[in-house]
CSV table of C-alpha atoms in Angstrom, one decimal:
chain,number,residue,atom,x,y,z
A,1,MET,CA,120.8,-37.8,91.5
A,2,TYR,CA,121.4,-36.7,95.2
A,3,CYS,CA,119.7,-38.2,98.2
A,4,PRO,CA,117.4,-35.6,99.9
A,5,GLN,CA,118.3,-37.1,103.3
A,6,CYS,CA,122.1,-37.4,103.4
A,7,GLY,CA,123.2,-35.7,100.2
A,8,HIS,CA,124.9,-38.8,98.8
A,9,GLN,CA,125.2,-39.0,95.0
A,10,THR,CA,123.8,-42.1,93.5
A,11,ASP,CA,123.3,-43.4,89.9
A,12,GLY,CA,119.6,-44.2,90.4
A,13,GLY,CA,117.5,-46.9,91.9
A,14,LYS,CA,114.7,-47.0,94.4
A,15,PHE,CA,116.7,-46.2,97.5
A,16,CYS,CA,119.8,-44.4,98.6
A,17,GLU,CA,122.9,-46.6,98.6
A,18,LYS,CA,124.2,-44.9,101.8
A,19,CYS,CA,121.2,-44.3,104.1
A,20,GLY,CA,118.5,-46.3,102.4
A,21,SER,CA,116.0,-43.4,102.1
A,22,PRO,CA,113.5,-43.5,99.1
A,23,LEU,CA,114.8,-41.5,96.2
A,24,PRO,CA,112.5,-38.6,94.9
A,25,GLY,CA,112.0,-40.2,91.5
A,26,GLN,CA,110.5,-43.3,93.1
A,27,SER,CA,108.3,-41.3,95.4
A,28,GLY,CA,106.9,-39.4,92.4
A,29,GLN,CA,106.2,-42.6,90.6
A,30,GLN,CA,104.4,-44.0,93.6
A,31,GLN,CA,102.3,-40.8,93.9
A,32,ALA,CA,101.4,-41.0,90.2
A,33,ALA,CA,100.5,-44.7,90.6
A,34,GLN,CA,98.4,-43.9,93.6
A,35,THR,CA,96.6,-41.0,91.8
A,36,GLY,CA,95.9,-43.2,88.8
A,37,ALA,CA,94.6,-46.0,91.0
A,38,ALA,CA,92.3,-43.6,92.9
A,39,ALA,CA,91.0,-42.2,89.6
A,40,LYS,CA,90.2,-45.7,88.3
A,41,GLN,CA,88.5,-46.5,91.6
A,42,ALA,CA,86.4,-43.3,91.4
A,43,ALA,CA,85.4,-44.0,87.8
A,44,LYS,CA,84.5,-47.5,88.7
A,45,GLN,CA,82.3,-46.4,91.6
A,46,PHE,CA,80.7,-43.7,89.5
A,47,GLY,CA,79.9,-46.3,86.8
A,48,SER,CA,78.4,-48.7,89.3
A,49,PHE,CA,76.3,-45.9,90.8
A,50,VAL,CA,75.0,-44.8,87.4
A,51,VAL,CA,74.0,-48.4,86.5
A,52,ALA,CA,72.2,-48.8,89.9
A,53,VAL,CA,70.3,-45.5,89.4
A,54,LEU,CA,69.3,-46.4,85.8
A,55,LYS,CA,68.0,-49.8,87.0
A,56,ARG,CA,65.8,-48.4,89.8
A,57,PRO,CA,65.8,-44.6,89.6
A,58,TYR,CA,63.6,-43.5,92.4
A,59,GLN,CA,64.4,-46.3,94.8
A,60,GLU,CA,68.1,-45.7,94.4
A,61,CYS,CA,67.9,-41.9,94.4
A,62,LYS,CA,65.7,-41.5,97.5
A,63,THR,CA,68.4,-43.1,99.7
A,64,THR,CA,71.4,-41.2,98.1
A,65,GLY,CA,73.3,-39.0,100.5
A,66,GLY,CA,76.5,-36.9,100.6
A,67,GLU,CA,78.7,-39.9,99.8
A,68,GLN,CA,77.8,-39.4,96.1
A,69,LEU,CA,78.8,-35.7,95.9
A,70,ILE,CA,81.5,-36.3,93.3
A,71,SER,CA,79.0,-38.3,91.1
A,72,ALA,CA,76.5,-35.4,91.4
A,73,ILE,CA,79.1,-32.9,90.2
A,74,ILE,CA,80.1,-35.1,87.3
A,75,THR,CA,76.5,-35.6,86.3
A,76,LEU,CA,75.7,-31.8,86.4
A,77,VAL,CA,78.7,-31.1,84.2
A,78,LEU,CA,77.7,-33.7,81.7
A,79,PHE,CA,74.1,-32.5,81.6
A,80,SER,CA,75.2,-28.9,81.1
A,81,LEU,CA,77.6,-29.9,78.2
A,82,LEU,CA,75.4,-32.1,76.1
A,83,THR,CA,72.8,-29.6,74.7
A,84,PRO,CA,75.3,-26.8,73.8
A,85,LEU,CA,77.5,-29.5,72.2
A,86,MET,CA,74.6,-30.6,70.0
A,87,PHE,CA,74.0,-27.0,68.8
A,88,TYR,CA,77.6,-26.3,68.4
A,89,ILE,CA,78.0,-29.4,66.1
A,90,LEU,CA,74.8,-28.3,64.3
A,91,PHE,CA,76.0,-24.8,63.5
A,92,SER,CA,79.5,-26.1,62.7
A,93,ASP,CA,78.0,-27.9,59.7
A,94,GLY,CA,76.9,-24.5,58.3
A,95,PRO,CA,78.8,-22.4,55.7
A,96,GLY,CA,80.4,-20.0,58.1
A,97,SER,CA,82.6,-20.3,61.1
A,98,VAL,CA,81.1,-20.8,64.6
A,99,SER,CA,82.0,-19.0,67.7
A,100,PHE,CA,83.0,-21.5,70.3
A,101,THR,CA,82.4,-19.0,73.1
A,102,ALA,CA,79.0,-17.8,72.0
A,103,VAL,CA,77.5,-21.2,70.9
A,104,PHE,CA,79.1,-23.6,73.3
A,105,LEU,CA,81.0,-22.2,76.3
A,106,GLU,CA,78.5,-19.5,77.4
A,107,PRO,CA,75.4,-21.8,77.1
A,108,THR,CA,77.2,-24.5,79.0
A,109,ILE,CA,77.8,-22.0,81.9
A,110,TYR,CA,74.2,-20.9,81.7
A,111,PHE,CA,72.9,-24.5,81.8
A,112,ALA,CA,75.2,-25.3,84.8
A,113,LEU,CA,74.0,-22.2,86.7
A,114,PHE,CA,70.4,-22.9,85.8
A,115,ILE,CA,70.7,-26.5,87.1
A,116,PHE,CA,72.5,-25.4,90.2
A,117,GLY,CA,69.8,-22.8,90.8
A,118,LEU,CA,67.1,-25.4,90.3
A,119,HIS,CA,68.6,-27.5,93.1
A,120,ALA,CA,68.9,-24.3,95.3
A,121,LEU,CA,65.2,-23.8,94.9
A,122,ILE,CA,64.5,-27.4,95.9
A,123,PHE,CA,66.9,-27.1,98.9
A,124,PHE,CA,65.2,-23.9,100.1
A,125,ALA,CA,61.8,-25.5,99.7
A,126,LEU,CA,63.0,-28.4,101.9
A,127,LYS,CA,64.2,-26.0,104.5
A,128,PHE,CA,60.9,-24.0,104.5
A,129,ALA,CA,59.2,-27.3,105.1
A,130,GLY,CA,61.3,-27.8,108.2
A,131,ASN,CA,63.6,-30.5,106.8
A,132,PRO,CA,67.0,-30.7,108.4
A,133,VAL,CA,68.8,-31.9,105.3
A,134,SER,CA,72.2,-30.5,104.5
A,135,PHE,CA,73.1,-28.8,101.2
A,136,LYS,CA,75.7,-31.6,100.5
A,137,ASP,CA,73.2,-34.4,100.9
A,138,SER,CA,70.4,-32.7,98.9
A,139,PHE,CA,72.8,-31.8,96.1
A,140,SER,CA,74.1,-35.4,95.9
A,141,ARG,CA,70.5,-36.7,95.7
A,142,PHE,CA,69.7,-34.1,93.1
A,143,GLY,CA,72.6,-35.3,91.0
A,144,ALA,CA,71.3,-38.8,91.4
A,145,PHE,CA,67.9,-37.8,90.1
A,146,LEU,CA,69.6,-36.0,87.2
A,147,ILE,CA,71.3,-39.2,85.9
A,148,PRO,CA,68.4,-40.7,84.0
A,149,PHE,CA,67.8,-37.4,82.2
A,150,THR,CA,71.5,-37.1,81.4
A,151,ALA,CA,71.3,-40.5,79.8
A,152,ILE,CA,68.4,-39.3,77.7
A,153,LEU,CA,70.5,-36.4,76.5
A,154,ILE,CA,73.3,-38.8,75.6
A,155,ILE,CA,70.8,-40.8,73.5
A,156,ALA,CA,69.6,-37.6,71.9
A,157,LEU,CA,73.2,-36.7,71.0
A,158,LEU,CA,73.7,-40.2,69.5
A,159,PHE,CA,70.5,-39.8,67.4
A,160,PHE,CA,71.8,-36.4,66.3
A,161,LEU,CA,75.1,-37.8,65.2
A,162,LEU,CA,73.1,-40.4,63.2
A,163,HIS,CA,71.2,-37.5,61.5
A,164,THR,CA,67.8,-38.7,62.7
A,165,ASP,CA,64.9,-36.2,63.2
A,166,ILE,CA,63.8,-37.8,66.5
A,167,CYS,CA,66.9,-36.4,68.2
A,168,PHE,CA,65.3,-33.1,69.1
A,169,THR,CA,62.2,-34.9,70.5
A,170,VAL,CA,64.4,-37.0,72.7
A,171,LEU,CA,66.3,-33.8,73.7
A,172,ALA,CA,63.1,-32.1,74.7
A,173,VAL,CA,62.1,-35.1,76.8
A,174,GLY,CA,65.4,-35.0,78.6
A,175,LEU,CA,65.3,-31.3,79.3
A,176,ILE,CA,61.6,-31.0,80.2
A,177,GLY,CA,61.7,-34.2,82.2
A,178,ALA,CA,64.7,-32.9,84.2
A,179,PHE,CA,63.1,-29.5,84.9
A,180,PHE,CA,59.7,-30.8,85.8
A,181,ALA,CA,60.1,-34.3,87.2
A,182,ILE,CA,63.1,-33.8,89.5
A,183,PRO,CA,61.5,-31.2,91.9
A,184,PRO,CA,58.5,-33.2,92.9
A,185,ALA,CA,60.6,-36.4,93.0
A,186,MET,CA,63.1,-34.7,95.3
A,187,LEU,CA,60.5,-33.2,97.6
A,188,SER,CA,58.6,-36.5,97.9
A,189,SER,CA,61.8,-38.4,98.7
A,190,TYR,CA,62.1,-36.3,101.9
A,191,GLN,CA,58.5,-36.3,102.9
A,192,HIS,CA,59.1,-38.6,105.9
A,193,SER,CA,60.9,-35.7,107.6
A,194,TYR,CA,58.5,-32.8,106.8
A,195,LYS,CA,57.2,-30.8,109.7
A,196,GLY,CA,54.2,-29.4,107.9
A,197,LYS,CA,55.3,-25.8,107.5
A,198,VAL,CA,54.9,-25.7,103.7
A,199,ASP,CA,52.8,-28.1,101.6
A,200,ILE,CA,54.7,-30.0,98.9
A,201,ILE,CA,52.2,-28.9,96.2
A,202,TYR,CA,52.8,-25.2,96.8
A,203,SER,CA,56.5,-25.7,96.9
A,204,THR,CA,56.4,-27.5,93.6
A,205,ILE,CA,54.2,-24.8,92.0
A,206,VAL,CA,56.6,-22.0,93.1
A,207,ILE,CA,59.6,-24.0,91.8
A,208,TYR,CA,57.8,-24.6,88.4
A,209,LEU,CA,57.0,-20.9,88.1
A,210,ILE,CA,60.6,-19.7,88.8
A,211,THR,CA,62.0,-22.4,86.6
A,212,CYS,CA,59.8,-21.5,83.6
A,213,VAL,CA,60.6,-17.8,83.9
A,214,THR,CA,64.3,-18.3,84.2
A,215,PHE,CA,64.5,-20.9,81.4
A,216,GLN,CA,62.6,-18.6,79.1
A,217,LEU,CA,65.0,-15.8,79.8
A,218,ILE,CA,68.0,-18.1,79.2
A,219,ILE,CA,66.5,-19.4,75.9
A,220,GLU,CA,65.7,-15.9,74.7
A,221,HIS,CA,69.2,-14.7,75.4
A,222,TYR,CA,70.7,-17.7,73.8
A,223,MET,CA,68.6,-17.4,70.6
A,224,LYS,CA,69.4,-13.6,70.4
A,225,GLU,CA,73.1,-14.4,70.6
A,226,ILE,CA,72.8,-17.1,67.9
A,227,PHE,CA,70.8,-14.8,65.5
A,228,ARG,CA,73.2,-11.9,66.1
A,229,TYR,CA,76.1,-14.1,65.4
A,230,MET,CA,74.5,-15.6,62.2
A,231,LEU,CA,73.4,-12.2,60.9
A,232,PHE,CA,76.6,-10.3,61.6
Protein backbone atom coordinates (compact mmCIF):
# COMPACT_ATOMS: atom_id res chain seq x y z
CA MET A 1 0.00 0.00 0.00
CA TYR A 2 1.29 3.47 -0.91
CA CYS A 3 0.58 6.66 1.03
CA PRO A 4 -1.49 9.09 -1.13
CA GLN A 5 0.37 12.06 0.37
CA CYS A 6 4.07 11.18 0.20
CA GLY A 7 4.13 7.97 -1.84
CA HIS A 8 5.84 5.95 0.89
CA GLN A 9 5.19 2.20 0.75
CA THR A 10 3.81 0.75 3.97
CA ASP A 11 2.68 -2.68 5.09
CA GLY A 12 -0.62 -1.38 6.43
CA GLY A 13 -1.96 0.27 9.54
CA LYS A 14 -4.00 3.34 10.20
CA PHE A 15 -1.42 6.00 9.33
CA CYS A 16 1.60 6.41 7.07
CA GLU A 17 4.87 5.49 8.81
CA LYS A 18 6.67 8.42 7.15
CA CYS A 19 4.30 11.42 7.10
CA GLY A 20 1.53 10.27 9.44
CA SER A 21 -1.32 10.79 6.93
CA PRO A 22 -4.40 8.51 7.22
CA LEU A 23 -4.23 5.59 4.82
CA PRO A 24 -7.05 5.12 2.25
CA GLY A 25 -8.22 1.84 3.73
CA GLN A 26 -8.85 3.45 7.09
CA SER A 27 -10.66 6.40 5.50
CA GLY A 28 -12.97 4.00 3.66
CA GLN A 29 -13.67 2.12 6.86
CA GLN A 30 -14.45 5.34 8.65
CA GLN A 31 -16.81 6.42 5.87
CA ALA A 32 -18.56 3.03 5.97
CA ALA A 33 -18.91 3.29 9.73
CA GLN A 34 -20.30 6.82 9.47
CA THR A 35 -22.76 5.74 6.77
CA GLY A 36 -23.91 2.81 8.88
CA ALA A 37 -24.33 5.00 11.94
CA ALA A 38 -26.31 7.57 9.94
CA ALA A 39 -28.57 4.82 8.56
CA LYS A 40 -29.21 3.45 12.05
CA GLN A 41 -29.98 6.92 13.35
CA ALA A 42 -32.38 7.60 10.47
CA ALA A 43 -34.15 4.27 11.05
CA LYS A 44 -34.42 5.04 14.76
CA GLN A 45 -35.89 8.48 14.09
CA PHE A 46 -38.36 7.03 11.57
CA GLY A 47 -39.46 4.38 14.06
CA SER A 48 -39.93 6.94 16.82
CA PHE A 49 -41.94 9.18 14.49
CA VAL A 50 -44.18 6.28 13.39
CA VAL A 51 -44.90 5.35 17.01
CA ALA A 52 -45.72 8.97 17.86
CA VAL A 53 -48.11 9.25 14.89
CA LEU A 54 -49.85 5.97 15.71
CA LYS A 55 -50.40 7.10 19.29
CA ARG A 56 -51.91 10.47 18.39
CA PRO A 57 -52.44 10.59 14.61
CA TYR A 58 -54.07 13.95 14.04
CA GLN A 59 -52.34 15.82 16.85
CA GLU A 60 -48.93 14.66 15.66
CA CYS A 61 -49.60 15.03 11.94
CA LYS A 62 -50.96 18.58 12.08
CA THR A 63 -47.62 19.85 13.38
CA THR A 64 -45.44 17.85 10.97
CA GLY A 65 -43.25 19.84 8.62
CA GLY A 66 -40.46 19.41 6.10
CA GLU A 67 -38.17 17.81 8.66
CA GLN A 68 -40.01 14.52 8.09
CA LEU A 69 -39.57 14.43 4.30
CA ILE A 70 -37.56 11.18 4.36
CA SER A 71 -40.20 9.55 6.55
CA ALA A 72 -42.89 10.64 4.09
CA ILE A 73 -41.02 9.11 1.15
CA ILE A 74 -40.50 5.83 3.02
CA THR A 75 -44.18 5.69 3.97
CA LEU A 76 -45.33 6.37 0.40
CA VAL A 77 -43.10 3.58 -0.92
CA LEU A 78 -44.36 1.12 1.69
CA PHE A 79 -48.00 2.04 1.04
CA SER A 80 -47.51 1.57 -2.70
CA LEU A 81 -45.84 -1.82 -2.30
CA LEU A 82 -48.23 -3.58 0.08
CA THR A 83 -51.37 -4.03 -2.04
CA PRO A 84 -49.57 -5.25 -5.21
CA LEU A 85 -47.52 -7.56 -2.98
CA MET A 86 -50.69 -9.17 -1.63
CA PHE A 87 -52.05 -9.83 -5.11
CA TYR A 88 -48.69 -11.05 -6.36
CA ILE A 89 -48.59 -13.62 -3.55
CA LEU A 90 -52.22 -14.53 -4.24
CA PHE A 91 -51.67 -15.23 -7.93
CA SER A 92 -48.35 -16.95 -7.23
CA ASP A 93 -50.28 -19.67 -5.42
CA GLY A 94 -52.12 -20.47 -8.65
CA PRO A 95 -51.25 -23.23 -11.13
CA GLY A 96 -49.43 -21.00 -13.62
CA SER A 97 -46.47 -18.67 -13.46
CA VAL A 98 -47.01 -15.04 -12.52
CA SER A 99 -45.60 -12.03 -14.32
CA PHE A 100 -43.66 -9.98 -11.77
CA THR A 101 -43.88 -6.90 -13.98
CA ALA A 102 -47.61 -7.07 -14.74
CA VAL A 103 -48.85 -8.11 -11.30
CA PHE A 104 -46.40 -6.38 -8.95
CA LEU A 105 -44.06 -3.82 -10.52
CA GLU A 106 -46.51 -1.89 -12.71
CA PRO A 107 -49.26 -1.70 -10.03
CA THR A 108 -46.69 -0.49 -7.51
CA ILE A 109 -45.72 2.34 -9.85
CA TYR A 110 -49.40 3.15 -10.47
CA PHE A 111 -50.10 3.27 -6.74
CA ALA A 112 -47.09 5.51 -6.11
CA LEU A 113 -48.13 7.90 -8.88
CA PHE A 114 -51.72 7.89 -7.65
CA ILE A 115 -50.72 8.69 -4.06
CA PHE A 116 -48.34 11.40 -5.25
CA GLY A 117 -51.13 12.81 -7.42
CA LEU A 118 -53.50 12.78 -4.45
CA HIS A 119 -51.04 14.91 -2.52
CA ALA A 120 -50.64 17.22 -5.51
CA LEU A 121 -54.40 17.81 -5.53
CA ILE A 122 -54.34 18.64 -1.83
CA PHE A 123 -51.37 20.95 -2.33
CA PHE A 124 -53.10 22.83 -5.15
CA ALA A 125 -56.26 23.11 -3.03
CA LEU A 126 -54.18 24.66 -0.25
CA LYS A 127 -52.64 27.10 -2.70
CA PHE A 128 -56.04 28.06 -4.12
CA ALA A 129 -57.13 28.75 -0.57
CA GLY A 130 -54.27 31.22 -0.20
CA ASN A 131 -52.12 29.04 2.05
CA PRO A 132 -48.37 29.81 1.83
CA VAL A 133 -47.32 26.21 2.59
CA SER A 134 -44.37 24.79 0.64
CA PHE A 135 -44.53 21.55 -1.34
CA LYS A 136 -41.93 19.97 0.94
CA ASP A 137 -43.87 20.76 4.12
CA SER A 138 -47.21 19.62 2.72
CA PHE A 139 -45.77 16.38 1.34
CA SER A 140 -44.11 15.63 4.67
CA ARG A 141 -47.40 16.16 6.47
CA PHE A 142 -49.21 14.07 3.86
CA GLY A 143 -46.76 11.24 4.52
CA ALA A 144 -47.44 11.52 8.24
CA PHE A 145 -51.19 11.21 7.65
CA LEU A 146 -50.48 8.17 5.48
CA ILE A 147 -48.75 6.27 8.31
CA PRO A 148 -51.89 4.92 10.09
CA PHE A 149 -53.30 3.61 6.81
CA THR A 150 -49.98 2.03 5.90
CA ALA A 151 -50.12 0.25 9.24
CA ILE A 152 -53.61 -1.01 8.35
CA LEU A 153 -52.29 -2.39 5.06
CA ILE A 154 -49.50 -4.17 6.95
CA ILE A 155 -52.14 -5.74 9.20
CA ALA A 156 -54.09 -6.76 6.09
CA LEU A 157 -50.97 -8.42 4.69
CA LEU A 158 -50.44 -10.32 7.94
CA PHE A 159 -54.06 -11.53 7.90
CA PHE A 160 -53.57 -12.52 4.26
CA LEU A 161 -50.49 -14.58 5.10
CA LEU A 162 -52.54 -16.27 7.84
CA HIS A 163 -55.19 -17.13 5.20
CA THR A 164 -58.04 -15.30 6.92
CA ASP A 165 -60.95 -13.90 4.91
CA ILE A 166 -60.97 -10.64 6.85
CA CYS A 167 -57.75 -9.56 5.14
CA PHE A 168 -59.56 -8.03 2.16
CA THR A 169 -61.93 -6.12 4.44
CA VAL A 170 -58.96 -4.67 6.31
CA LEU A 171 -57.31 -3.90 2.97
CA ALA A 172 -60.39 -2.00 1.81
CA VAL A 173 -60.45 -0.01 5.06
CA GLY A 174 -56.81 0.97 4.58
CA LEU A 175 -57.20 2.01 0.96
CA ILE A 176 -60.55 3.77 1.21
CA GLY A 177 -59.56 5.40 4.47
CA ALA A 178 -56.38 6.79 2.94
CA PHE A 179 -58.10 8.12 -0.16
CA PHE A 180 -61.05 9.73 1.63
CA ALA A 181 -59.82 10.58 5.14
CA ILE A 182 -56.49 12.20 4.35
CA PRO A 183 -57.72 15.06 2.10
CA PRO A 184 -60.12 16.64 4.65
CA ALA A 185 -57.67 15.95 7.48
CA MET A 186 -54.88 17.66 5.57
CA LEU A 187 -57.02 20.63 4.59
CA SER A 188 -58.34 21.12 8.11
CA SER A 189 -54.82 20.95 9.56
CA TYR A 190 -53.99 24.13 7.63
CA GLN A 191 -57.26 25.95 8.28
CA HIS A 192 -55.59 28.49 10.57
CA SER A 193 -53.80 30.02 7.56
CA TYR A 194 -56.67 30.09 5.05
CA LYS A 195 -57.51 33.41 3.43
CA GLY A 196 -61.02 32.46 2.40
CA LYS A 197 -60.47 32.18 -1.36
CA VAL A 198 -61.84 28.63 -1.67
CA ASP A 199 -64.02 26.88 0.90
CA ILE A 200 -62.61 23.63 2.30
CA ILE A 201 -65.84 21.73 1.51
CA TYR A 202 -65.64 22.49 -2.21
CA SER A 203 -61.95 21.62 -2.28
CA THR A 204 -62.71 18.27 -0.67
CA ILE A 205 -65.51 17.51 -3.14
CA VAL A 206 -63.28 18.24 -6.13
CA ILE A 207 -60.50 16.08 -4.71
CA TYR A 208 -62.94 13.22 -4.08
CA LEU A 209 -64.28 13.45 -7.63
CA ILE A 210 -60.86 13.40 -9.27
CA THR A 211 -59.69 10.66 -6.90
CA CYS A 212 -62.65 8.39 -7.68
CA VAL A 213 -62.33 8.78 -11.44
CA THR A 214 -58.57 8.22 -11.40
CA PHE A 215 -58.78 5.24 -9.07
CA GLN A 216 -61.49 3.66 -11.22
CA LEU A 217 -59.32 3.98 -14.32
CA ILE A 218 -56.34 2.45 -12.51
CA ILE A 219 -58.37 -0.49 -11.20
CA GLU A 220 -59.94 -1.14 -14.62
CA HIS A 221 -56.52 -1.13 -16.26
CA TYR A 222 -55.08 -3.38 -13.55
CA MET A 223 -57.92 -5.91 -13.80
CA LYS A 224 -57.69 -5.98 -17.61
CA GLU A 225 -53.99 -6.73 -17.37
CA ILE A 226 -54.61 -9.50 -14.85
CA PHE A 227 -57.39 -11.13 -16.89
CA ARG A 228 -55.36 -10.81 -20.09
CA TYR A 229 -52.46 -12.48 -18.37
CA MET A 230 -54.63 -15.26 -16.89
CA LEU A 231 -56.39 -16.01 -20.19
CA PHE A 232 -53.39 -15.87 -22.46
